[in-house]
PDB file of C-alpha atoms in Angstrom:
ATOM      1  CA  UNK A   1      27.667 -22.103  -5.888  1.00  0.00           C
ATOM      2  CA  UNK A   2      30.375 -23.717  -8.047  1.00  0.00           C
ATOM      3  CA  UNK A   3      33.153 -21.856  -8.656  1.00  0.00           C
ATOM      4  CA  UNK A   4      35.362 -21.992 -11.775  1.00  0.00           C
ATOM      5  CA  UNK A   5      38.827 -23.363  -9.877  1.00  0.00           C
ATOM      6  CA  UNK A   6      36.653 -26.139  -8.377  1.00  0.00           C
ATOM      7  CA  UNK A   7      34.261 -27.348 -11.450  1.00  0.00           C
ATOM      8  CA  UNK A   8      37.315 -27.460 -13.157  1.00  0.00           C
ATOM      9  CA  UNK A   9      38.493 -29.574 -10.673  1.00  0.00           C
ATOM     10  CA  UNK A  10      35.450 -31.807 -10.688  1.00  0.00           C
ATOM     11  CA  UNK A  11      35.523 -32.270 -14.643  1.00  0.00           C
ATOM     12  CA  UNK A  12      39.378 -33.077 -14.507  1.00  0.00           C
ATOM     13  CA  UNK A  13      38.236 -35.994 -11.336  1.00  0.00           C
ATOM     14  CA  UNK A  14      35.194 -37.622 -13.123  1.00  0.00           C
ATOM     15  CA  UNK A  15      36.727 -37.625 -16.412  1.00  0.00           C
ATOM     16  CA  UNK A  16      34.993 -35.389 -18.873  1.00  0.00           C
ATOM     17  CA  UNK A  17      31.706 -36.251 -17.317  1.00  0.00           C
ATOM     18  CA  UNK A  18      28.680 -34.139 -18.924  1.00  0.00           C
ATOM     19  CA  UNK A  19      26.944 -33.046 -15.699  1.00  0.00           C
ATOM     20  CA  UNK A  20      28.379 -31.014 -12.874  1.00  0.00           C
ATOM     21  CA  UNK A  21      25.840 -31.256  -9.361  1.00  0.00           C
ATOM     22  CA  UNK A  22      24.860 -27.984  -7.937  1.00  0.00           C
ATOM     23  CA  UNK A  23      23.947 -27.924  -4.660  1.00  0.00           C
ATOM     24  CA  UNK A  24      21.409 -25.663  -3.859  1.00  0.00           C
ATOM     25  CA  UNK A  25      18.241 -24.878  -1.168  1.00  0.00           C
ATOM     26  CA  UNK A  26      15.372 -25.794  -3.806  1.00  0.00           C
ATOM     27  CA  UNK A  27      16.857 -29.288  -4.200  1.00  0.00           C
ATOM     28  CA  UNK A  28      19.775 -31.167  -6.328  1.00  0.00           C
ATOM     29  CA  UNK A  29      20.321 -29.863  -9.956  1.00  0.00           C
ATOM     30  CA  UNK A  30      22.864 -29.752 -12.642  1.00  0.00           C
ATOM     31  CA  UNK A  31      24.435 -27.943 -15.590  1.00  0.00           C
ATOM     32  CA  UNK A  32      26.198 -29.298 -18.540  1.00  0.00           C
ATOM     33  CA  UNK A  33      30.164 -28.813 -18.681  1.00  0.00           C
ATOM     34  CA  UNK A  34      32.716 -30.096 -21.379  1.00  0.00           C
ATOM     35  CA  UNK A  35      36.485 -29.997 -20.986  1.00  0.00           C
ATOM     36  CA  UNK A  36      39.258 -29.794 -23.530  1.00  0.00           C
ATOM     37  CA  UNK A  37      41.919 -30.268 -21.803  1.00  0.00           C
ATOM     38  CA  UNK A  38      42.498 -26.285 -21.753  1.00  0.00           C
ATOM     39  CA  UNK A  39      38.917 -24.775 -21.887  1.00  0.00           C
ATOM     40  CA  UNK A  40      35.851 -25.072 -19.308  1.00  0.00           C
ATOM     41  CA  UNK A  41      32.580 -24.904 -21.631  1.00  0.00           C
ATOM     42  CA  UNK A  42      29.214 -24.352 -19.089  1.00  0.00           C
ATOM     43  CA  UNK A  43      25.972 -24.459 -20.401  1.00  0.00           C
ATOM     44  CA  UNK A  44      23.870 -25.604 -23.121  1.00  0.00           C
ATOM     45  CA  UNK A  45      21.124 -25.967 -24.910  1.00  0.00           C
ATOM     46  CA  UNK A  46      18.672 -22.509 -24.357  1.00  0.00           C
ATOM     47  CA  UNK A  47      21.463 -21.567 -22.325  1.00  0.00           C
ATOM     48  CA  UNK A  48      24.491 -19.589 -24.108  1.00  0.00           C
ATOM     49  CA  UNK A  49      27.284 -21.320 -23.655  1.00  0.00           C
ATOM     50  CA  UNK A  50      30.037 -19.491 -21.808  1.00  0.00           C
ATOM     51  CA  UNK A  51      33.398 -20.818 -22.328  1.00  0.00           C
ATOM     52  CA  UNK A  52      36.361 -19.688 -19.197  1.00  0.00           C
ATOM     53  CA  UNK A  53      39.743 -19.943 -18.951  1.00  0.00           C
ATOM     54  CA  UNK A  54      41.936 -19.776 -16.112  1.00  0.00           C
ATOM     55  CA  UNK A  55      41.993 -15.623 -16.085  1.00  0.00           C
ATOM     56  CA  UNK A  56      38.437 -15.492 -16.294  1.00  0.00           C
ATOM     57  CA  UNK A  57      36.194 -15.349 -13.296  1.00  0.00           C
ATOM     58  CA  UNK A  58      32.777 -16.789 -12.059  1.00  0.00           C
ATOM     59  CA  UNK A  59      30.111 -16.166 -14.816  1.00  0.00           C
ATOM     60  CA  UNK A  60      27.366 -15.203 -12.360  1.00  0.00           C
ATOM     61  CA  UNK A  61      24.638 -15.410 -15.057  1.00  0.00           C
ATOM     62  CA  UNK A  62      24.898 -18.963 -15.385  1.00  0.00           C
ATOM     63  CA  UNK A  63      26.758 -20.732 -12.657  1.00  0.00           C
ATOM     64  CA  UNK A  64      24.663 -18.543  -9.630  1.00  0.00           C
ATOM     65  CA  UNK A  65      21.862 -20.510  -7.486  1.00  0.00           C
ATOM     66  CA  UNK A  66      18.569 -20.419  -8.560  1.00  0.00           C
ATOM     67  CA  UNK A  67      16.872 -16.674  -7.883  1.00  0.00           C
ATOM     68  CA  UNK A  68      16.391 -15.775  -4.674  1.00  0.00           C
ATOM     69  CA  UNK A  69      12.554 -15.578  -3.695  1.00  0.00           C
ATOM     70  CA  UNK A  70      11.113 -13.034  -1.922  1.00  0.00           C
ATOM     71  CA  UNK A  71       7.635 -12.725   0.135  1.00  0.00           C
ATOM     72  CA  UNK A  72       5.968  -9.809   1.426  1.00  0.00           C
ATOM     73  CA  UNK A  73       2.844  -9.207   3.197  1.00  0.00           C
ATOM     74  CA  UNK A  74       1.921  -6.188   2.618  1.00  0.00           C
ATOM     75  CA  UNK A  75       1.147  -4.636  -1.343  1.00  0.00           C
ATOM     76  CA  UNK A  76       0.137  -0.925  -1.713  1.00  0.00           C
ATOM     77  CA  UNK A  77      -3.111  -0.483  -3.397  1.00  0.00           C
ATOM     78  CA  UNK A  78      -2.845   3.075  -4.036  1.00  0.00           C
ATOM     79  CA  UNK A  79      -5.374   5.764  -3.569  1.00  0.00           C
ATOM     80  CA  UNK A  80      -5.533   8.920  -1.923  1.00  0.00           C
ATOM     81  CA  UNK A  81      -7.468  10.690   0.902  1.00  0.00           C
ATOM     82  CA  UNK A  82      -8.514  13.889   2.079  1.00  0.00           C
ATOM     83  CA  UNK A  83      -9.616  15.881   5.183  1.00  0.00           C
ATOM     84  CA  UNK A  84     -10.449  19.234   5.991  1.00  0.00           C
ATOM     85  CA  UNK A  85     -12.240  20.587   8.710  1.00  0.00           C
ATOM     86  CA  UNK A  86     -14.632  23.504   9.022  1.00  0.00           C
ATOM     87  CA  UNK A  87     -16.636  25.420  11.667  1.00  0.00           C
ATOM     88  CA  UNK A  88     -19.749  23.455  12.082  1.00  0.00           C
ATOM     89  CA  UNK A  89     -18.600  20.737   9.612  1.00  0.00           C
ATOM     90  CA  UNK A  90     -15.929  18.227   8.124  1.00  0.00           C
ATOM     91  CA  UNK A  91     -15.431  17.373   4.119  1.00  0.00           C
ATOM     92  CA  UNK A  92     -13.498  13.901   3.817  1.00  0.00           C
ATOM     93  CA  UNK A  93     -13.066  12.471   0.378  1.00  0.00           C
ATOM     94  CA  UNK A  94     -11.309   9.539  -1.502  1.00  0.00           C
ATOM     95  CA  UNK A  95     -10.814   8.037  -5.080  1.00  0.00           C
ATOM     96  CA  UNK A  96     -12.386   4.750  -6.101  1.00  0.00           C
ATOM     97  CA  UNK A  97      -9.541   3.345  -7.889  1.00  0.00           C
ATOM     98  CA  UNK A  98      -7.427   0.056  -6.451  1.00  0.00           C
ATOM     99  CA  UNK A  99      -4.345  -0.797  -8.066  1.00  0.00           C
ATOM    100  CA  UNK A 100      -1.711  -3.611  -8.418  1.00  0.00           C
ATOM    101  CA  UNK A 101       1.597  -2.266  -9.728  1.00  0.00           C
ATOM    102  CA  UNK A 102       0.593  -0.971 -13.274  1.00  0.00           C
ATOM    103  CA  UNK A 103      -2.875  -2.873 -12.697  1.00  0.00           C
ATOM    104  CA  UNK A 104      -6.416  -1.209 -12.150  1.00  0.00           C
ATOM    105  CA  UNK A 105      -8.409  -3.863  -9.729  1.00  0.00           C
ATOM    106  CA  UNK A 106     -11.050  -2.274  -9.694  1.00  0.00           C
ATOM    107  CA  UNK A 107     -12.281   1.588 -10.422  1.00  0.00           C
ATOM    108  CA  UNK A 108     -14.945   1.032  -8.126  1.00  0.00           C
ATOM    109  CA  UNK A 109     -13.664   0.334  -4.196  1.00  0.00           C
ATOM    110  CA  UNK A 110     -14.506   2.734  -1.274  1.00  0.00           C
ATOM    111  CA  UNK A 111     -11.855   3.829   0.674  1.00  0.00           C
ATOM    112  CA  UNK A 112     -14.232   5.694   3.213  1.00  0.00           C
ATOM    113  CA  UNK A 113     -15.879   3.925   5.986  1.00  0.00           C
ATOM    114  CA  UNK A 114     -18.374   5.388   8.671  1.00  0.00           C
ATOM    115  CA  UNK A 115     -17.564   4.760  12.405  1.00  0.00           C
ATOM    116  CA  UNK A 116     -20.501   6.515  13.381  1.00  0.00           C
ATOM    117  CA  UNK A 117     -23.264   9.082  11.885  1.00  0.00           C
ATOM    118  CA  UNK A 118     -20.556  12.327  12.699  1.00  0.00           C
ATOM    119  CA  UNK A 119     -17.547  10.244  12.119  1.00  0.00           C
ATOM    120  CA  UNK A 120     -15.985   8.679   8.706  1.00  0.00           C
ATOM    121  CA  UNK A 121     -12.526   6.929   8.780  1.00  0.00           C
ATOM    122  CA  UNK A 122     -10.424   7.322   4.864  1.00  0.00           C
ATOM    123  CA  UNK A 123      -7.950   4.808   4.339  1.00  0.00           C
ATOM    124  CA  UNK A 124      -5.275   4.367   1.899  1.00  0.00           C
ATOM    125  CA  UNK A 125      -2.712   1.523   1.390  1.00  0.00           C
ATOM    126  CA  UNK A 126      -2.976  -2.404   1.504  1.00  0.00           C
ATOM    127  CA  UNK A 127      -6.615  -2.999   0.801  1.00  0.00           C
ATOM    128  CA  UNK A 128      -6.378  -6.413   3.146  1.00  0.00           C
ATOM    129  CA  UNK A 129      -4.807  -4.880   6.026  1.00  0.00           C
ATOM    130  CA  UNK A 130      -7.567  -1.796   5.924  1.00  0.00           C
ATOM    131  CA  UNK A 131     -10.745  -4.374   5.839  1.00  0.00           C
ATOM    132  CA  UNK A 132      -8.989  -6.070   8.964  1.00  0.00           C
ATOM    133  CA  UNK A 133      -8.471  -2.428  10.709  1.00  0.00           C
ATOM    134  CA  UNK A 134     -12.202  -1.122   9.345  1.00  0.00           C
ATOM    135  CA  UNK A 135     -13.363  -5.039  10.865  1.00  0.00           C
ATOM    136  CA  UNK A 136     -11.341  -4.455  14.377  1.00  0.00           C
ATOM    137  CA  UNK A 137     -12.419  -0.930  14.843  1.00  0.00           C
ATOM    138  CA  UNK A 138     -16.804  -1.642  13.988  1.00  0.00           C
ATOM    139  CA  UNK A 139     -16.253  -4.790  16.274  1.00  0.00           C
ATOM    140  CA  UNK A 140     -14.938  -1.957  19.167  1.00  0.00           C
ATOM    141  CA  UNK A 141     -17.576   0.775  18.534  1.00  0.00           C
ATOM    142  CA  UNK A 142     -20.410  -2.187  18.683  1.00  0.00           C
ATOM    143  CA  UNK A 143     -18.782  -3.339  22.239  1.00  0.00           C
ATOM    144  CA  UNK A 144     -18.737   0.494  23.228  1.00  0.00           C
ATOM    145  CA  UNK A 145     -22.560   0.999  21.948  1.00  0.00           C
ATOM    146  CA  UNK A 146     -23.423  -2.111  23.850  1.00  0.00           C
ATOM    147  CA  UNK A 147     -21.783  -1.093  27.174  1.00  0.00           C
ATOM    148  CA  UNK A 148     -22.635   2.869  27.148  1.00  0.00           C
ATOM    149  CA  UNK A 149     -25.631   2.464  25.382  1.00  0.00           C
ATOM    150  CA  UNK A 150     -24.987   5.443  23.054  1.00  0.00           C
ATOM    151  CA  UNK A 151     -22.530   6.358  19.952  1.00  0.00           C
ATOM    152  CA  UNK A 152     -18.747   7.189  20.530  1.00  0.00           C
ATOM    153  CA  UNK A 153     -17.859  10.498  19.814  1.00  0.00           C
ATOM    154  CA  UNK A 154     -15.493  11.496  17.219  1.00  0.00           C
ATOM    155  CA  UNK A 155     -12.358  12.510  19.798  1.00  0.00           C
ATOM    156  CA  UNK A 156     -13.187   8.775  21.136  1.00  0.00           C
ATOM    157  CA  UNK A 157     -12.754   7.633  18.323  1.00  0.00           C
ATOM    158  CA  UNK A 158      -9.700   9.406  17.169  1.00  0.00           C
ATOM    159  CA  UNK A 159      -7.979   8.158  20.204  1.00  0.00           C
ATOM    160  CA  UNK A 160      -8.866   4.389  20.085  1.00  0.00           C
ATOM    161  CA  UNK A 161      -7.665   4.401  16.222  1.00  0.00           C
ATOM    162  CA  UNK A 162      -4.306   5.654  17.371  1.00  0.00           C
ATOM    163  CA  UNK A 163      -4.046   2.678  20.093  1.00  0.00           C
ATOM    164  CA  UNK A 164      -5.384   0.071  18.041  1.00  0.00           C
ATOM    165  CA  UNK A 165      -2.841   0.958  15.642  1.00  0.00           C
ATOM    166  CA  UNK A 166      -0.130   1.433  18.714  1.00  0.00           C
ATOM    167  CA  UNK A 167      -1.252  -2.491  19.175  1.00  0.00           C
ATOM    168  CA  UNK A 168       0.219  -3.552  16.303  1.00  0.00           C
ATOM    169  CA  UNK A 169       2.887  -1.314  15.983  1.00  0.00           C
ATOM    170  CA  UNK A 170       5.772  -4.489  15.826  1.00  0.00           C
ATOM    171  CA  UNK A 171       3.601  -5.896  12.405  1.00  0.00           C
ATOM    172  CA  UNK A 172       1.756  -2.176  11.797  1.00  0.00           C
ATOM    173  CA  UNK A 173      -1.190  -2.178   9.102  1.00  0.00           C
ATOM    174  CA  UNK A 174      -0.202  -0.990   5.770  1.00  0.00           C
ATOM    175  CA  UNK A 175      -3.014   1.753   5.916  1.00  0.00           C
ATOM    176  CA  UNK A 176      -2.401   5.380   5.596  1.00  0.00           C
ATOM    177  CA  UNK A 177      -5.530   6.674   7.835  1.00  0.00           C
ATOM    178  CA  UNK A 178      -7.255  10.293   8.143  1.00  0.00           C
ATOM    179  CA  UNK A 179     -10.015  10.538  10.434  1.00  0.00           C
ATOM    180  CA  UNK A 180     -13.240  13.122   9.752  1.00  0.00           C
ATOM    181  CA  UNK A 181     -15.781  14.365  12.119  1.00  0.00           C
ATOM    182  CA  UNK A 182     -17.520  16.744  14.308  1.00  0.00           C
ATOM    183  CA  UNK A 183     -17.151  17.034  18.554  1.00  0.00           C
ATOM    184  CA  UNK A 184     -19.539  17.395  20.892  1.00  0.00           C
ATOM    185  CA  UNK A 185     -19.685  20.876  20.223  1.00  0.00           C
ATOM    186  CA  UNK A 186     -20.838  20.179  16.646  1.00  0.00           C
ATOM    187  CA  UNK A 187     -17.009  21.860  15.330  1.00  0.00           C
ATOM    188  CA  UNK A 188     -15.477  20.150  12.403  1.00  0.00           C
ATOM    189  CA  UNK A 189     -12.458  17.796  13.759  1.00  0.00           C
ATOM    190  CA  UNK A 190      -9.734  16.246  11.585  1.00  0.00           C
ATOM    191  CA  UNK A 191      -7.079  13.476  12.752  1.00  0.00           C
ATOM    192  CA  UNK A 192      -3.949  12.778  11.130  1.00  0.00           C
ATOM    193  CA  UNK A 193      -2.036   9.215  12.051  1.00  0.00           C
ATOM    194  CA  UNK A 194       1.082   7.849  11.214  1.00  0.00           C
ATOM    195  CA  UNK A 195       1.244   3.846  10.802  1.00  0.00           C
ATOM    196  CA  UNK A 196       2.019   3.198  14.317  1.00  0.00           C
ATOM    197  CA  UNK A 197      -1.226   5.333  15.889  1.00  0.00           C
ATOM    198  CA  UNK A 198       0.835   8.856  16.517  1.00  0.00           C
ATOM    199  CA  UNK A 199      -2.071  11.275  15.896  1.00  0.00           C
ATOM    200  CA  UNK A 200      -2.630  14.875  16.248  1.00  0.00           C
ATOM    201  CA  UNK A 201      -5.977  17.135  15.445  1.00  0.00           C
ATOM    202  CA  UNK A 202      -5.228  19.200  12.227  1.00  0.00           C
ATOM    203  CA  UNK A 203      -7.481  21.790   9.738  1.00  0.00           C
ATOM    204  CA  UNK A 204      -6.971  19.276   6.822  1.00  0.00           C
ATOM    205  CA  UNK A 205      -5.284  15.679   6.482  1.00  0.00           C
ATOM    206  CA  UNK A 206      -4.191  14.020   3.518  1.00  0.00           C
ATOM    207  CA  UNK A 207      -2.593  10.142   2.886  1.00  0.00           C
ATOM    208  CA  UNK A 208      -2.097   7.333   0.407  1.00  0.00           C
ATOM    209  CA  UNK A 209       0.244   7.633  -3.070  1.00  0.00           C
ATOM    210  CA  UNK A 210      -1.123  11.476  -3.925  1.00  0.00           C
ATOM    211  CA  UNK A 211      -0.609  13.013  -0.648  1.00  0.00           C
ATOM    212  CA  UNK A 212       2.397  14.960  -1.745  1.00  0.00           C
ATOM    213  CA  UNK A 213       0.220  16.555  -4.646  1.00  0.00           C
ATOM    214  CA  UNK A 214      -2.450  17.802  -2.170  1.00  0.00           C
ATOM    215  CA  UNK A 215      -1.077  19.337   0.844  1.00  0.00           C
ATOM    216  CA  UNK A 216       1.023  22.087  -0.489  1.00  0.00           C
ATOM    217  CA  UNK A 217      -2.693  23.342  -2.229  1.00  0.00           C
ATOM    218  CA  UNK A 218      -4.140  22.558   1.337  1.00  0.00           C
ATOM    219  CA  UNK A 219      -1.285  24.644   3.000  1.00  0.00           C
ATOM    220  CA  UNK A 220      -2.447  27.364   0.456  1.00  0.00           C
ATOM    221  CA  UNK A 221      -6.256  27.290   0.073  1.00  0.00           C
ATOM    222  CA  UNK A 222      -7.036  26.068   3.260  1.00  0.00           C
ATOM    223  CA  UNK A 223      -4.453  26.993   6.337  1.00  0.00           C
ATOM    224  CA  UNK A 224      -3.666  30.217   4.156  1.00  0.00           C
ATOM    225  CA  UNK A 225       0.269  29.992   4.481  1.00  0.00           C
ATOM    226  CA  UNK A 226       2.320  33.172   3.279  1.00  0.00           C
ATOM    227  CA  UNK A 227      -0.722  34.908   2.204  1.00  0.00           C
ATOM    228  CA  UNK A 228      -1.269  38.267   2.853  1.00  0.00           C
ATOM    229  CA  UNK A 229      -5.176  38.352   2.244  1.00  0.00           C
ATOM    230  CA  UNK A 230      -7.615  37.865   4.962  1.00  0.00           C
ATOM    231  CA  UNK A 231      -8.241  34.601   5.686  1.00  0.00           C
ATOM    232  CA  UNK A 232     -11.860  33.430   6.289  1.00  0.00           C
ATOM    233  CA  UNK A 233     -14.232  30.969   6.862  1.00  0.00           C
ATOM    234  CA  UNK A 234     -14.833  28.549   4.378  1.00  0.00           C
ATOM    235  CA  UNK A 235     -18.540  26.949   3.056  1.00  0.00           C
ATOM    236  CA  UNK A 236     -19.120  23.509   3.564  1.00  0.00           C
ATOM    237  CA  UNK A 237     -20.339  23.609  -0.757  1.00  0.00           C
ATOM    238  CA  UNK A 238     -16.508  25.693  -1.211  1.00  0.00           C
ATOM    239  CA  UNK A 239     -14.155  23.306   0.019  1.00  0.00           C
ATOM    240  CA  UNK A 240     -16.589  20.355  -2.247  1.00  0.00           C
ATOM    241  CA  UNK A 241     -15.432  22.595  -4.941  1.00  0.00           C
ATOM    242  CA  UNK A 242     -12.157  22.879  -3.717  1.00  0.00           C
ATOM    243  CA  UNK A 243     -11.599  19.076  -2.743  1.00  0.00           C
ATOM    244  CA  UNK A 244     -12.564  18.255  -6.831  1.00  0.00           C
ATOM    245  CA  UNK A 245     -10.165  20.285  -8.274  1.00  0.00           C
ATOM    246  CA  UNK A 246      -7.447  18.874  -6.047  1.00  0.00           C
ATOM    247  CA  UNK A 247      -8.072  15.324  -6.738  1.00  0.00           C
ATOM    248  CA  UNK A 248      -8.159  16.380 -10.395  1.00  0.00           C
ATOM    249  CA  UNK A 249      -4.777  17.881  -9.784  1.00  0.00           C
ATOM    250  CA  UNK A 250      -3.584  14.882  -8.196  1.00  0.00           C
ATOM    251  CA  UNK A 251      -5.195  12.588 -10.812  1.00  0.00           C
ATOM    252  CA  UNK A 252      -2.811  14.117 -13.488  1.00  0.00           C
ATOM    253  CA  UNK A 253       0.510  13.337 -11.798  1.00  0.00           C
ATOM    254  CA  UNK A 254      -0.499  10.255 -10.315  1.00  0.00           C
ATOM    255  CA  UNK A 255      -1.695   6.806 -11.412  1.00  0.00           C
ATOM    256  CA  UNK A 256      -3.133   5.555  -8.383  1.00  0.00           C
ATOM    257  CA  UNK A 257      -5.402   8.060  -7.965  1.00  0.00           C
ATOM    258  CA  UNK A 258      -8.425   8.197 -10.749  1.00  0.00           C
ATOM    259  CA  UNK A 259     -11.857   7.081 -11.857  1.00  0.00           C
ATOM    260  CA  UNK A 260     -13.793   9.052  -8.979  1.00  0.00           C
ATOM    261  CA  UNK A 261     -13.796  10.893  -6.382  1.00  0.00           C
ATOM    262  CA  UNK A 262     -15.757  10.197  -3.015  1.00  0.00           C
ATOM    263  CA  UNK A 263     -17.233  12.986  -1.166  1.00  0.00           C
ATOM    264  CA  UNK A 264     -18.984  12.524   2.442  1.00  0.00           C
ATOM    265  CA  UNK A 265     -19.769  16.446   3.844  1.00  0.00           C
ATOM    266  CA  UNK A 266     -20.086  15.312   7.865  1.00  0.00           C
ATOM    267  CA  UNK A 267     -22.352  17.691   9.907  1.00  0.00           C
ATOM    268  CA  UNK A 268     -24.323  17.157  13.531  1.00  0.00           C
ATOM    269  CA  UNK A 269     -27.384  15.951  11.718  1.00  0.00           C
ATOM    270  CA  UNK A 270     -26.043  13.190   9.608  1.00  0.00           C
ATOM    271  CA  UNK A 271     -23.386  12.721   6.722  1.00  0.00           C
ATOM    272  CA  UNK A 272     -23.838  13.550   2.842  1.00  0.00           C
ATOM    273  CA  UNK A 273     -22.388  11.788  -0.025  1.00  0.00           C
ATOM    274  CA  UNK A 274     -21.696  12.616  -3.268  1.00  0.00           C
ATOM    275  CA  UNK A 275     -19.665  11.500  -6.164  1.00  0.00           C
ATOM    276  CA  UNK A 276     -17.457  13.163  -8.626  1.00  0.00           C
ATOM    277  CA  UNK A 277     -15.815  11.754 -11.441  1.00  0.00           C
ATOM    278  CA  UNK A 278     -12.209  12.023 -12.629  1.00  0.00           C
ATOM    279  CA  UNK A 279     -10.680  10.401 -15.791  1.00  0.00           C
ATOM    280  CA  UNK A 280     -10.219   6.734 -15.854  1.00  0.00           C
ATOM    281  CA  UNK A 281      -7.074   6.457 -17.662  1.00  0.00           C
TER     282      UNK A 281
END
């Protein structure tokens, strides 16, 4: 960048010639200078014109290097997830909407994906990074089905998400997973992950942009904190009822989550889906 001590400099050597050179990454390119003797003029045309004098500093609007550019590879599509586990069952839900900034995509995109027929993975986050993971991890469970010649089950699973996530730990995949399911002993199992694969079996699970809306309700409704009535067991067709009204909450406050809500109910003798739908503004 050119500062003022040494454009002056340049003017005063060449003259009062019109065009200063900036020397920059993106190529040669100049701005138009005039010099009265007493007063540096920079910039003209659609520019404004900023005049200096020898008290007056750098004008970084005008004189700086073109704008830096930036590239990322990861974008966060919004959404948000749930989990919640039961006795013989697990309730895993999601919102259809996929965002760009202040863009809806599309109000229309599953974030659930089944594994297996008693396991669902929910994913929030970069919508290309969770195709790759939902592509790495169906490629695994078909190599496992083909070598064992049955289904893996749902702690299986839970622990070769966490390493295939530990395997890319040093460029992770922008996806915020929960993990929904029932063991071998047909009891409702829910796995919570952070981006790296650290998991640990929970009652309920939430992720993506409206998980700070829905776990202190889960902490309430569902793990009971502070409460001094009896807790009990909760109905499968209860915490449906239960999982609505918190993506309705989380709906209002935040707008990456909207337009529907995905339901799967997972039990030992298959998975049930249902759809709910939330406001689309």
């Amino acid at each position: 960048m050119t500062s003022f001590l040494s454009a002056t400099a340049a003017v005063r050597s060449r003259n009062g010639e019109k065009c200063l050179p900036i020397h920059n990454s993106e190529g040669g390119a100049t701005i138009s200078v005039s010099f009265d003797g007493q007063n540096l003029a920079i910039g003209t045309g659609k520019y404004p014109t900023a005049s200096y004098h020898d008290d007056v500093g750098i004008d970084h609007g005008i004189t700086q290097a073109p704008w830096e550019r930036r590239f990322s590879p990861y974008e966060f599509n919004g959404g948000t997830t749930l989990a919640i586990s039961g006795k013989d069952y697990a309730v895993v839900a999601a919102d259809t909407r996929l965002s760009s900034g202040y863009e809806i995509l599309s109000r229309n995109i599953s974030k659930l994906h089944p594994l297996t027929e008693k396991c669902v993975l929910g994913s929030a986050g970069c919508k290309t990074d969770v195709d790759q993971l939902r592509s790495v991890l169906d490629i695994k469970m078909k190599v496992y089905a083909h070598n064992h010649r049955k289904p893996m089950a749902t702690p299986s699973v839970a622990q070769m998400l966490g390493n295939t996530l530990y395997y890319k730990r040093f460029f992770p995949y922008y996806a915020f997973n929960v993990l929904a399911g029932v063991d071998s002993e047909g009891k409702g199992a829910v796995y919570s992950y952070d981006a790296i694969g650290s998991f640990e079996r929970t009652p309920f699970s939430a992720s993506g942009s409206g998980q700070s809306f829905l776990i202190p309700l889960m902490d309430n409704v569902i793990s009971h904190k502070n409460r001094l009535d009896e807790k009990r067991d909760l109905e499968a067709e209860e915490v449906v009822e239960i999982v609505k009204d918190a993506f309705i909450t989380a709906g209002e406050r935040d707008i990456y989550t909207g337009d529907a809500v995905e339901i799967m109910i997972i039990r030992s003798d298959g998975i049930q889906k249902e759809l709910f739908q939330l406001k689309a503004d």
